[in-house]
CHARMM-style PDB file with segment names, atoms N, HN, CA, C and O in Angstrom:
ATOM      1  N   MET     1      90.182  65.321  84.194  1.00  0.00      PROA
ATOM      2  CA  MET     1      88.952  66.307  84.453  1.00  0.00      PROA
ATOM      3  C   MET     1      88.604  67.220  83.419  1.00  0.00      PROA
ATOM      4  O   MET     1      89.433  68.033  83.010  1.00  0.00      PROA
ATOM      5  N   ALA     2      87.328  67.149  82.914  1.00  0.00      PROA
ATOM      6  HN  ALA     2      86.655  66.488  83.247  1.00  0.00      PROA
ATOM      7  CA  ALA     2      87.001  68.069  81.916  1.00  0.00      PROA
ATOM      8  C   ALA     2      86.734  69.554  82.378  1.00  0.00      PROA
ATOM      9  O   ALA     2      86.135  69.689  83.445  1.00  0.00      PROA
ATOM     10  N   VAL     3      87.095  70.614  81.723  1.00  0.00      PROA
ATOM     11  HN  VAL     3      87.581  70.503  80.856  1.00  0.00      PROA
ATOM     12  CA  VAL     3      87.065  71.998  82.112  1.00  0.00      PROA
ATOM     13  C   VAL     3      85.888  72.481  81.562  1.00  0.00      PROA
ATOM     14  O   VAL     3      85.713  72.282  80.360  1.00  0.00      PROA
ATOM     15  N   ASP     4      84.946  73.147  82.272  1.00  0.00      PROA
ATOM     16  HN  ASP     4      85.088  73.309  83.249  1.00  0.00      PROA
ATOM     17  CA  ASP     4      83.593  73.757  81.520  1.00  0.00      PROA
ATOM     18  C   ASP     4      84.339  75.169  80.905  1.00  0.00      PROA
ATOM     19  O   ASP     4      84.653  76.091  81.658  1.00  0.00      PROA
ATOM     20  N   ILE     5      84.509  75.195  79.847  1.00  0.00      PROA
ATOM     21  HN  ILE     5      84.254  74.446  79.236  1.00  0.00      PROA
ATOM     22  CA  ILE     5      84.997  76.393  79.138  1.00  0.00      PROA
ATOM     23  C   ILE     5      84.178  77.564  79.342  1.00  0.00      PROA
ATOM     24  O   ILE     5      84.724  78.631  79.620  1.00  0.00      PROA
ATOM     25  N   LYS     6      82.852  77.469  79.226  1.00  0.00      PROA
ATOM     26  HN  LYS     6      82.409  76.602  79.000  1.00  0.00      PROA
ATOM     27  CA  LYS     6      81.918  78.780  79.477  1.00  0.00      PROA
ATOM     28  C   LYS     6      82.214  79.105  80.811  1.00  0.00      PROA
ATOM     29  O   LYS     6      82.523  80.282  80.993  1.00  0.00      PROA
ATOM     30  N   GLU     7      82.197  78.217  81.986  1.00  0.00      PROA
ATOM     31  HN  GLU     7      81.946  77.261  81.838  1.00  0.00      PROA
ATOM     32  CA  GLU     7      82.238  78.654  83.463  1.00  0.00      PROA
ATOM     33  C   GLU     7      83.672  79.376  83.547  1.00  0.00      PROA
ATOM     34  O   GLU     7      83.865  80.412  84.182  1.00  0.00      PROA
ATOM     35  N   LEU     8      84.540  78.758  82.897  1.00  0.00      PROA
ATOM     36  HN  LEU     8      84.383  77.916  82.381  1.00  0.00      PROA
ATOM     37  CA  LEU     8      85.931  79.464  83.034  1.00  0.00      PROA
ATOM     38  C   LEU     8      85.906  80.834  82.254  1.00  0.00      PROA
ATOM     39  O   LEU     8      86.683  81.715  82.621  1.00  0.00      PROA
ATOM     40  N   GLU     9      84.987  81.073  81.114  1.00  0.00      PROA
ATOM     41  HN  GLU     9      84.356  80.357  80.816  1.00  0.00      PROA
ATOM     42  CA  GLU     9      85.040  82.423  80.962  1.00  0.00      PROA
ATOM     43  C   GLU     9      84.143  83.376  81.674  1.00  0.00      PROA
ATOM     44  O   GLU     9      84.262  84.601  81.710  1.00  0.00      PROA
ATOM     45  N   ASN    10      83.373  82.758  82.146  1.00  0.00      PROA
ATOM     46  HN  ASN    10      83.276  81.763  82.117  1.00  0.00      PROA
ATOM     47  CA  ASN    10      82.483  83.412  83.083  1.00  0.00      PROA
ATOM     48  C   ASN    10      83.133  84.031  84.394  1.00  0.00      PROA
ATOM     49  O   ASN    10      82.877  85.119  84.910  1.00  0.00      PROA
ATOM     50  N   TRP    11      84.023  83.081  84.794  1.00  0.00      PROA
ATOM     51  HN  TRP    11      84.232  82.197  84.375  1.00  0.00      PROA
ATOM     52  CA  TRP    11      84.806  83.435  86.061  1.00  0.00      PROA
ATOM     53  C   TRP    11      85.986  84.506  85.730  1.00  0.00      PROA
ATOM     54  O   TRP    11      86.259  85.371  86.562  1.00  0.00      PROA
ATOM     55  N   PHE    12      86.556  84.436  84.710  1.00  0.00      PROA
ATOM     56  HN  PHE    12      86.335  83.733  84.034  1.00  0.00      PROA
ATOM     57  CA  PHE    12      87.235  85.527  84.248  1.00  0.00      PROA
ATOM     58  C   PHE    12      86.543  86.940  83.976  1.00  0.00      PROA
ATOM     59  O   PHE    12      87.168  87.994  84.097  1.00  0.00      PROA
ATOM     60  N   LYS    13      85.301  86.881  83.626  1.00  0.00      PROA
ATOM     61  HN  LYS    13      84.793  86.025  83.528  1.00  0.00      PROA
ATOM     62  CA  LYS    13      84.486  88.141  83.381  1.00  0.00      PROA
ATOM     63  C   LYS    13      83.998  88.689  84.485  1.00  0.00      PROA
ATOM     64  O   LYS    13      83.436  89.783  84.443  1.00  0.00      PROA
ATOM     65  N   SER    14      84.161  87.948  85.696  1.00  0.00      PROA
ATOM     66  HN  SER    14      84.618  87.059  85.730  1.00  0.00      PROA
ATOM     67  CA  SER    14      83.966  88.461  87.111  1.00  0.00      PROA
ATOM     68  C   SER    14      85.113  88.841  87.807  1.00  0.00      PROA
ATOM     69  O   SER    14      84.967  89.323  88.931  1.00  0.00      PROA
ATOM     70  N   ARG    15      86.164  88.716  87.363  1.00  0.00      PROA
ATOM     71  HN  ARG    15      86.283  88.324  86.450  1.00  0.00      PROA
ATOM     72  CA  ARG    15      87.495  89.222  87.755  1.00  0.00      PROA
ATOM     73  C   ARG    15      87.853  90.828  87.552  1.00  0.00      PROA
ATOM     74  O   ARG    15      87.233  91.579  86.800  1.00  0.00      PROA
ATOM     75  N   PRO    16      88.846  91.151  88.281  1.00  0.00      PROA
ATOM     76  CA  PRO    16      89.195  92.707  88.146  1.00  0.00      PROA
ATOM     77  C   PRO    16      89.443  92.914  86.683  1.00  0.00      PROA
ATOM     78  O   PRO    16      89.783  92.037  85.889  1.00  0.00      PROA
ATOM     79  N   MET    17      89.229  94.190  86.421  1.00  0.00      PROA
ATOM     80  HN  MET    17      88.953  94.902  87.066  1.00  0.00      PROA
ATOM     81  CA  MET    17      89.385  94.721  84.966  1.00  0.00      PROA
ATOM     82  C   MET    17      90.748  94.392  84.433  1.00  0.00      PROA
ATOM     83  O   MET    17      90.891  93.959  83.290  1.00  0.00      PROA
ATOM     84  N   TRP    18      91.833  94.611  85.319  1.00  0.00      PROA
ATOM     85  HN  TRP    18      91.717  94.963  86.248  1.00  0.00      PROA
ATOM     86  CA  TRP    18      93.113  94.432  84.772  1.00  0.00      PROA
ATOM     87  C   TRP    18      93.485  92.882  84.506  1.00  0.00      PROA
ATOM     88  O   TRP    18      94.362  92.504  83.729  1.00  0.00      PROA
ATOM     89  N   LEU    19      92.734  92.134  85.222  1.00  0.00      PROA
ATOM     90  HN  LEU    19      92.022  92.441  85.854  1.00  0.00      PROA
ATOM     91  CA  LEU    19      93.009  90.753  84.903  1.00  0.00      PROA
ATOM     92  C   LEU    19      92.375  90.201  83.741  1.00  0.00      PROA
ATOM     93  O   LEU    19      92.932  89.393  82.997  1.00  0.00      PROA
ATOM     94  N   GLN    20      91.107  90.676  83.572  1.00  0.00      PROA
ATOM     95  HN  GLN    20      90.655  91.332  84.176  1.00  0.00      PROA
ATOM     96  CA  GLN    20      90.520  90.542  82.328  1.00  0.00      PROA
ATOM     97  C   GLN    20      91.170  90.757  81.028  1.00  0.00      PROA
ATOM     98  O   GLN    20      91.138  90.039  80.029  1.00  0.00      PROA
ATOM     99  N   ASP    21      91.911  92.152  81.272  1.00  0.00      PROA
ATOM    100  HN  ASP    21      91.937  92.735  82.084  1.00  0.00      PROA
ATOM    101  CA  ASP    21      92.668  92.883  80.026  1.00  0.00      PROA
ATOM    102  C   ASP    21      94.003  92.046  79.847  1.00  0.00      PROA
ATOM    103  O   ASP    21      94.532  91.845  78.753  1.00  0.00      PROA
ATOM    104  N   ALA    22      94.402  91.657  80.873  1.00  0.00      PROA
ATOM    105  HN  ALA    22      93.973  91.820  81.761  1.00  0.00      PROA
ATOM    106  CA  ALA    22      95.787  90.838  80.954  1.00  0.00      PROA
ATOM    107  C   ALA    22      95.554  89.537  80.113  1.00  0.00      PROA
ATOM    108  O   ALA    22      96.354  89.192  79.243  1.00  0.00      PROA
ATOM    109  N   THR    23      94.460  88.860  80.404  1.00  0.00      PROA
ATOM    110  HN  THR    23      93.810  89.140  81.111  1.00  0.00      PROA
ATOM    111  CA  THR    23      94.344  87.764  79.784  1.00  0.00      PROA
ATOM    112  C   THR    23      93.981  87.747  78.467  1.00  0.00      PROA
ATOM    113  O   THR    23      94.431  86.844  77.761  1.00  0.00      PROA
ATOM    114  N   HSD    24      93.106  88.738  77.908  1.00  0.00      PROA
ATOM    115  HN  HSD    24      92.740  89.471  78.481  1.00  0.00      PROA
ATOM    116  CA  HSD    24      92.990  89.128  76.716  1.00  0.00      PROA
ATOM    117  C   HSD    24      94.229  89.244  75.679  1.00  0.00      PROA
ATOM    118  O   HSD    24      94.308  88.790  74.537  1.00  0.00      PROA
ATOM    119  N   ARG    25      95.222  90.034  76.466  1.00  0.00      PROA
ATOM    120  HN  ARG    25      95.157  90.404  77.393  1.00  0.00      PROA
ATOM    121  CA  ARG    25      96.495  90.395  75.759  1.00  0.00      PROA
ATOM    122  C   ARG    25      97.326  89.097  75.610  1.00  0.00      PROA
ATOM    123  O   ARG    25      97.916  88.812  74.568  1.00  0.00      PROA
ATOM    124  N   ILE    26      97.330  88.384  76.649  1.00  0.00      PROA
ATOM    125  HN  ILE    26      96.851  88.616  77.495  1.00  0.00      PROA
ATOM    126  CA  ILE    26      98.069  86.973  76.467  1.00  0.00      PROA
ATOM    127  C   ILE    26      97.285  86.195  75.663  1.00  0.00      PROA
ATOM    128  O   ILE    26      98.020  85.604  74.872  1.00  0.00      PROA
ATOM    129  N   ILE    27      95.949  85.876  75.468  1.00  0.00      PROA
ATOM    130  HN  ILE    27      95.351  86.356  76.111  1.00  0.00      PROA
ATOM    131  CA  ILE    27      95.373  85.167  74.319  1.00  0.00      PROA
ATOM    132  C   ILE    27      95.706  85.588  73.083  1.00  0.00      PROA
ATOM    133  O   ILE    27      95.911  84.809  72.152  1.00  0.00      PROA
ATOM    134  N   GLN    28      95.788  86.989  72.986  1.00  0.00      PROA
ATOM    135  HN  GLN    28      95.621  87.622  73.742  1.00  0.00      PROA
ATOM    136  CA  GLN    28      96.043  87.599  71.487  1.00  0.00      PROA
ATOM    137  C   GLN    28      97.642  87.430  71.222  1.00  0.00      PROA
ATOM    138  O   GLN    28      98.064  87.009  70.145  1.00  0.00      PROA
ATOM    139  N   LYS    29      98.415  87.765  72.206  1.00  0.00      PROA
ATOM    140  HN  LYS    29      98.072  88.107  73.081  1.00  0.00      PROA
ATOM    141  CA  LYS    29      99.811  87.889  71.803  1.00  0.00      PROA
ATOM    142  C   LYS    29     100.804  86.796  72.325  1.00  0.00      PROA
ATOM    143  O   LYS    29     101.972  86.680  71.955  1.00  0.00      PROA
ATOM    144  N   GLY    30     100.216  86.085  73.157  1.00  0.00      PROA
ATOM    145  HN  GLY    30      99.267  86.179  73.458  1.00  0.00      PROA
ATOM    146  CA  GLY    30     101.134  84.827  73.786  1.00  0.00      PROA
ATOM    147  C   GLY    30     102.010  85.291  75.023  1.00  0.00      PROA
ATOM    148  O   GLY    30     102.391  84.436  75.822  1.00  0.00      PROA
ATOM    149  N   THR    31     102.425  86.980  75.248  1.00  0.00      PROA
ATOM    150  HN  THR    31     102.115  87.675  74.599  1.00  0.00      PROA
ATOM    151  CA  THR    31     103.067  87.165  76.174  1.00  0.00      PROA
ATOM    152  C   THR    31     102.806  88.670  76.407  1.00  0.00      PROA
ATOM    153  O   THR    31     101.999  89.238  75.672  1.00  0.00      PROA
ATOM    154  N   LEU    32     103.460  89.368  77.415  1.00  0.00      PROA
ATOM    155  HN  LEU    32     104.115  88.907  78.012  1.00  0.00      PROA
ATOM    156  CA  LEU    32     103.084  90.639  77.669  1.00  0.00      PROA
ATOM    157  C   LEU    32     104.285  91.328  77.615  1.00  0.00      PROA
ATOM    158  O   LEU    32     105.300  90.812  78.083  1.00  0.00      PROA
ATOM    159  N   THR    33     104.306  92.698  76.980  1.00  0.00      PROA
ATOM    160  HN  THR    33     103.481  93.117  76.600  1.00  0.00      PROA
ATOM    161  CA  THR    33     105.362  93.478  76.664  1.00  0.00      PROA
ATOM    162  C   THR    33     105.682  94.578  77.896  1.00  0.00      PROA
ATOM    163  O   THR    33     104.909  94.494  78.850  1.00  0.00      PROA
ATOM    164  N   THR    34     106.579  95.450  77.969  1.00  0.00      PROA
ATOM    165  HN  THR    34     107.206  95.518  77.194  1.00  0.00      PROA
ATOM    166  CA  THR    34     106.576  96.469  79.120  1.00  0.00      PROA
ATOM    167  C   THR    34     105.332  97.432  78.820  1.00  0.00      PROA
ATOM    168  O   THR    34     104.653  97.841  79.762  1.00  0.00      PROA
ATOM    169  N   GLU    35     105.075  97.746  77.658  1.00  0.00      PROA
ATOM    170  HN  GLU    35     105.627  97.414  76.893  1.00  0.00      PROA
ATOM    171  CA  GLU    35     103.835  98.628  77.412  1.00  0.00      PROA
ATOM    172  C   GLU    35     102.524  98.061  78.040  1.00  0.00      PROA
ATOM    173  O   GLU    35     101.696  98.749  78.637  1.00  0.00      PROA
ATOM    174  N   ASP    36     102.449  96.785  77.839  1.00  0.00      PROA
ATOM    175  HN  ASP    36     103.122  96.226  77.355  1.00  0.00      PROA
ATOM    176  CA  ASP    36     101.251  96.130  78.257  1.00  0.00      PROA
ATOM    177  C   ASP    36     101.231  96.054  79.992  1.00  0.00      PROA
ATOM    178  O   ASP    36     100.180  96.102  80.633  1.00  0.00      PROA
ATOM    179  N   TYR    37     102.468  95.939  80.559  1.00  0.00      PROA
ATOM    180  HN  TYR    37     103.321  95.900  80.039  1.00  0.00      PROA
ATOM    181  CA  TYR    37     102.651  96.221  81.958  1.00  0.00      PROA
ATOM    182  C   TYR    37     102.054  97.544  82.630  1.00  0.00      PROA
ATOM    183  O   TYR    37     101.392  97.694  83.656  1.00  0.00      PROA
ATOM    184  N   GLU    38     102.586  98.551  81.566  1.00  0.00      PROA
ATOM    185  HN  GLU    38     103.125  98.428  80.732  1.00  0.00      PROA
ATOM    186  CA  GLU    38     102.191  99.693  82.007  1.00  0.00      PROA
ATOM    187  C   GLU    38     100.741 100.194  81.873  1.00  0.00      PROA
ATOM    188  O   GLU    38     100.250 101.024  82.639  1.00  0.00      PROA
ATOM    189  N   ALA    39     100.043  99.580  80.760  1.00  0.00      PROA
ATOM    190  HN  ALA    39     100.441  98.905  80.139  1.00  0.00      PROA
ATOM    191  CA  ALA    39      98.656  99.901  80.639  1.00  0.00      PROA
ATOM    192  C   ALA    39      98.049  99.135  81.673  1.00  0.00      PROA
ATOM    193  O   ALA    39      97.198  99.755  82.310  1.00  0.00      PROA
ATOM    194  N   LEU    40      98.285  97.763  82.072  1.00  0.00      PROA
ATOM    195  HN  LEU    40      98.977  97.259  81.555  1.00  0.00      PROA
ATOM    196  CA  LEU    40      97.725  96.929  83.104  1.00  0.00      PROA
ATOM    197  C   LEU    40      97.771  97.845  84.547  1.00  0.00      PROA
ATOM    198  O   LEU    40      96.804  97.804  85.307  1.00  0.00      PROA
ATOM    199  N   PHE    41      98.741  98.514  84.802  1.00  0.00      PROA
ATOM    200  HN  PHE    41      99.526  98.548  84.184  1.00  0.00      PROA
ATOM    201  CA  PHE    41      99.068  99.211  86.084  1.00  0.00      PROA
ATOM    202  C   PHE    41      98.193 100.332  85.859  1.00  0.00      PROA
ATOM    203  O   PHE    41      97.586 100.627  86.888  1.00  0.00      PROA
ATOM    204  N   LYS    42      97.936 101.014  84.931  1.00  0.00      PROA
ATOM    205  HN  LYS    42      98.429 100.774  84.095  1.00  0.00      PROA
ATOM    206  CA  LYS    42      97.015 102.106  84.893  1.00  0.00      PROA
ATOM    207  C   LYS    42      95.437 101.571  85.031  1.00  0.00      PROA
ATOM    208  O   LYS    42      94.648 102.266  85.671  1.00  0.00      PROA
ATOM    209  N   ILE    43      95.097 100.618  84.562  1.00  0.00      PROA
ATOM    210  HN  ILE    43      95.737 100.053  84.042  1.00  0.00      PROA
ATOM    211  CA  ILE    43      93.978 100.059  84.823  1.00  0.00      PROA
ATOM    212  C   ILE    43      93.630  99.561  86.154  1.00  0.00      PROA
ATOM    213  O   ILE    43      92.552  99.772  86.709  1.00  0.00      PROA
ATOM    214  N   CYS    44      94.690  98.829  86.673  1.00  0.00      PROA
ATOM    215  HN  CYS    44      95.566  98.658  86.222  1.00  0.00      PROA
ATOM    216  CA  CYS    44      94.531  98.458  88.111  1.00  0.00      PROA
ATOM    217  C   CYS    44      94.715  99.687  89.235  1.00  0.00      PROA
ATOM    218  O   CYS    44      94.276  99.468  90.364  1.00  0.00      PROA
ATOM    219  N   LEU    45      95.259 100.783  88.997  1.00  0.00      PROA
ATOM    220  HN  LEU    45      95.616 100.961  88.081  1.00  0.00      PROA
ATOM    221  CA  LEU    45      95.282 101.955  89.733  1.00  0.00      PROA
ATOM    222  C   LEU    45      93.937 102.503  89.496  1.00  0.00      PROA
ATOM    223  O   LEU    45      93.205 102.862  90.418  1.00  0.00      PROA
ATOM    224  N   ALA    46      93.674 102.554  88.467  1.00  0.00      PROA
ATOM    225  HN  ALA    46      94.268 102.262  87.718  1.00  0.00      PROA
ATOM    226  CA  ALA    46      92.053 103.396  88.443  1.00  0.00      PROA
ATOM    227  C   ALA    46      90.975 102.430  88.916  1.00  0.00      PROA
ATOM    228  O   ALA    46      89.981 102.980  89.392  1.00  0.00      PROA
ATOM    229  N   GLU    47      90.975 101.360  88.886  1.00  0.00      PROA
ATOM    230  HN  GLU    47      91.782 100.914  88.499  1.00  0.00      PROA
ATOM    231  CA  GLU    47      90.089 100.425  89.626  1.00  0.00      PROA
ATOM    232  C   GLU    47      89.964 100.546  91.109  1.00  0.00      PROA
ATOM    233  O   GLU    47      88.931 100.551  91.779  1.00  0.00      PROA
ATOM    234  N   ALA    48      91.449 100.661  91.574  1.00  0.00      PROA
ATOM    235  HN  ALA    48      92.287 100.657  91.030  1.00  0.00      PROA
ATOM    236  CA  ALA    48      91.638 100.632  93.083  1.00  0.00      PROA
ATOM    237  C   ALA    48      91.244 102.000  93.464  1.00  0.00      PROA
ATOM    238  O   ALA    48      90.866 102.107  94.630  1.00  0.00      PROA
ATOM    239  N   ASN    49      91.246 102.931  92.840  1.00  0.00      PROA
ATOM    240  HN  ASN    49      91.553 102.843  91.892  1.00  0.00      PROA
ATOM    241  CA  ASN    49      90.690 104.278  93.112  1.00  0.00      PROA
ATOM    242  C   ASN    49      89.018 104.410  92.995  1.00  0.00      PROA
ATOM    243  O   ASN    49      88.371 105.357  93.444  1.00  0.00      PROA
ATOM    244  N   GLY    50      88.539 103.401  92.384  1.00  0.00      PROA
ATOM    245  HN  GLY    50      89.063 102.632  92.020  1.00  0.00      PROA
ATOM    246  CA  GLY    50      86.894 103.447  92.018  1.00  0.00      PROA
ATOM    247  C   GLY    50      86.765 104.178  90.760  1.00  0.00      PROA
ATOM    248  O   GLY    50      85.623 104.570  90.521  1.00  0.00      PROA
ATOM    249  N   GLU    51      87.687 104.460  89.879  1.00  0.00      PROA
ATOM    250  HN  GLU    51      88.615 104.141  90.072  1.00  0.00      PROA
ATOM    251  CA  GLU    51      87.485 105.222  88.741  1.00  0.00      PROA
ATOM    252  C   GLU    51      87.157 104.196  87.584  1.00  0.00      PROA
ATOM    253  O   GLU    51      87.527 103.031  87.725  1.00  0.00      PROA
ATOM    254  N   GLN    52      86.494 104.575  86.475  1.00  0.00      PROA
ATOM    255  HN  GLN    52      86.194 105.522  86.361  1.00  0.00      PROA
ATOM    256  CA  GLN    52      86.340 104.044  85.445  1.00  0.00      PROA
ATOM    257  C   GLN    52      87.790 103.674  84.509  1.00  0.00      PROA
ATOM    258  O   GLN    52      88.772 104.407  84.630  1.00  0.00      PROA
ATOM    259  N   ALA    53      87.807 102.877  83.888  1.00  0.00      PROA
ATOM    260  HN  ALA    53      87.009 102.281  83.790  1.00  0.00      PROA
ATOM    261  CA  ALA    53      89.176 102.463  83.065  1.00  0.00      PROA
ATOM    262  C   ALA    53      88.705 101.749  81.719  1.00  0.00      PROA
ATOM    263  O   ALA    53      87.840 100.875  81.776  1.00  0.00      PROA
ATOM    264  N   ALA    54      89.234 102.096  80.609  1.00  0.00      PROA
ATOM    265  HN  ALA    54      89.937 102.806  80.563  1.00  0.00      PROA
ATOM    266  CA  ALA    54      89.059 101.247  79.427  1.00  0.00      PROA
ATOM    267  C   ALA    54      89.846 100.017  79.694  1.00  0.00      PROA
ATOM    268  O   ALA    54      90.944 100.020  80.251  1.00  0.00      PROA
ATOM    269  N   PHE    55      89.199  98.931  79.249  1.00  0.00      PROA
ATOM    270  HN  PHE    55      88.307  98.928  78.796  1.00  0.00      PROA
ATOM    271  CA  PHE    55      89.798  97.807  79.303  1.00  0.00      PROA
ATOM    272  C   PHE    55      89.082  96.849  78.265  1.00  0.00      PROA
ATOM    273  O   PHE    55      87.934  97.049  77.868  1.00  0.00      PROA
ATOM    274  N   THR    56      89.922  95.724  77.841  1.00  0.00      PROA
ATOM    275  HN  THR    56      90.855  95.561  78.163  1.00  0.00      PROA
ATOM    276  CA  THR    56      89.451  94.780  76.956  1.00  0.00      PROA
ATOM    277  C   THR    56      89.003  93.281  77.479  1.00  0.00      PROA
ATOM    278  O   THR    56      89.925  92.469  77.549  1.00  0.00      PROA
ATOM    279  N   ALA    57      87.878  92.893  77.799  1.00  0.00      PROA
ATOM    280  HN  ALA    57      87.129  93.554  77.742  1.00  0.00      PROA
ATOM    281  CA  ALA    57      87.618  91.629  78.198  1.00  0.00      PROA
ATOM    282  C   ALA    57      88.002  90.464  77.183  1.00  0.00      PROA
ATOM    283  O   ALA    57      88.296  90.774  76.028  1.00  0.00      PROA
ATOM    284  N   ILE    58      88.006  89.243  77.550  1.00  0.00      PROA
ATOM    285  HN  ILE    58      87.767  88.992  78.488  1.00  0.00      PROA
ATOM    286  CA  ILE    58      88.311  88.093  76.757  1.00  0.00      PROA
ATOM    287  C   ILE    58      86.828  87.894  75.996  1.00  0.00      PROA
ATOM    288  O   ILE    58      85.814  87.737  76.676  1.00  0.00      PROA
ATOM    289  N   PRO    59      86.788  87.913  74.612  1.00  0.00      PROA
ATOM    290  CA  PRO    59      85.778  87.732  73.989  1.00  0.00      PROA
ATOM    291  C   PRO    59      84.980  86.245  74.099  1.00  0.00      PROA
ATOM    292  O   PRO    59      85.786  85.415  74.518  1.00  0.00      PROA
ATOM    293  N   ASP    60      83.934  85.775  73.909  1.00  0.00      PROA
ATOM    294  HN  ASP    60      83.278  86.450  73.569  1.00  0.00      PROA
ATOM    295  CA  ASP    60      83.334  84.517  74.094  1.00  0.00      PROA
ATOM    296  C   ASP    60      83.906  83.780  72.939  1.00  0.00      PROA
ATOM    297  O   ASP    60      84.055  84.104  71.761  1.00  0.00      PROA
ATOM    298  N   GLY    61      84.221  82.563  73.685  1.00  0.00      PROA
ATOM    299  HN  GLY    61      84.100  82.300  74.642  1.00  0.00      PROA
ATOM    300  CA  GLY    61      84.902  81.578  72.793  1.00  0.00      PROA
ATOM    301  C   GLY    61      86.420  81.626  72.832  1.00  0.00      PROA
ATOM    302  O   GLY    61      87.017  80.760  72.192  1.00  0.00      PROA
ATOM    303  N   ALA    62      87.126  82.549  73.514  1.00  0.00      PROA
ATOM    304  HN  ALA    62      86.641  83.252  74.034  1.00  0.00      PROA
ATOM    305  CA  ALA    62      88.487  82.754  73.269  1.00  0.00      PROA
ATOM    306  C   ALA    62      89.092  81.707  74.075  1.00  0.00      PROA
ATOM    307  O   ALA    62      90.296  81.552  73.873  1.00  0.00      PROA
ATOM    308  N   LEU    63      88.639  81.076  74.796  1.00  0.00      PROA
ATOM    309  HN  LEU    63      87.661  81.202  74.961  1.00  0.00      PROA
ATOM    310  CA  LEU    63      89.278  79.913  75.407  1.00  0.00      PROA
ATOM    311  C   LEU    63      89.144  78.671  74.965  1.00  0.00      PROA
ATOM    312  O   LEU    63      89.773  77.765  75.511  1.00  0.00      PROA
ATOM    313  N   GLU    64      88.194  78.404  73.769  1.00  0.00      PROA
ATOM    314  HN  GLU    64      87.683  79.141  73.326  1.00  0.00      PROA
ATOM    315  CA  GLU    64      87.999  77.139  73.198  1.00  0.00      PROA
ATOM    316  C   GLU    64      89.310  76.795  72.474  1.00  0.00      PROA
ATOM    317  O   GLU    64      90.016  77.616  71.888  1.00  0.00      PROA
ATOM    318  N   ILE    65      89.566  75.380  72.598  1.00  0.00      PROA
ATOM    319  HN  ILE    65      88.993  74.713  73.074  1.00  0.00      PROA
ATOM    320  CA  ILE    65      90.612  74.775  71.705  1.00  0.00      PROA
ATOM    321  C   ILE    65      89.945  74.308  70.365  1.00  0.00      PROA
ATOM    322  O   ILE    65      88.977  73.564  70.208  1.00  0.00      PROA
ATOM    323  N   LYS    66      90.723  74.946  69.450  1.00  0.00      PROA
ATOM    324  HN  LYS    66      91.509  75.551  69.578  1.00  0.00      PROA
ATOM    325  CA  LYS    66      90.176  74.526  68.076  1.00  0.00      PROA
ATOM    326  C   LYS    66      90.888  73.437  67.931  1.00  0.00      PROA
ATOM    327  O   LYS    66      91.932  73.296  68.567  1.00  0.00      PROA
ATOM    328  N   GLU    67      90.434  72.500  67.073  1.00  0.00      PROA
ATOM    329  HN  GLU    67      89.585  72.615  66.556  1.00  0.00      PROA
ATOM    330  CA  GLU    67      90.906  71.124  66.549  1.00  0.00      PROA
ATOM    331  C   GLU    67      91.366  71.432  65.379  1.00  0.00      PROA
ATOM    332  O   GLU    67      90.700  72.239  64.729  1.00  0.00      PROA
ATOM    333  N   THR    68      92.491  70.941  64.844  1.00  0.00      PROA
ATOM    334  HN  THR    68      93.032  70.286  65.372  1.00  0.00      PROA
ATOM    335  CA  THR    68      92.920  71.202  63.207  1.00  0.00      PROA
ATOM    336  C   THR    68      93.187  69.709  62.724  1.00  0.00      PROA
ATOM    337  OT1 THR    68      93.527  69.488  61.562  1.00  0.00      PROA
TER     338      THR     68
END
């Protein structure tokens, strides 16, 4: 079954900020560090309290598989 990459990207963009940021970090680095978990916790806590938090969403095209 083919996956619509654009639809998947849009789905991620509608998720909570911490999940968008976690996805971005995993795409960029392949894993999460203790510092990443701490930053994600702060984003999650801010969002739960209705506060604004700085986060980084996945960029357009980040989920596309590049053929080599």
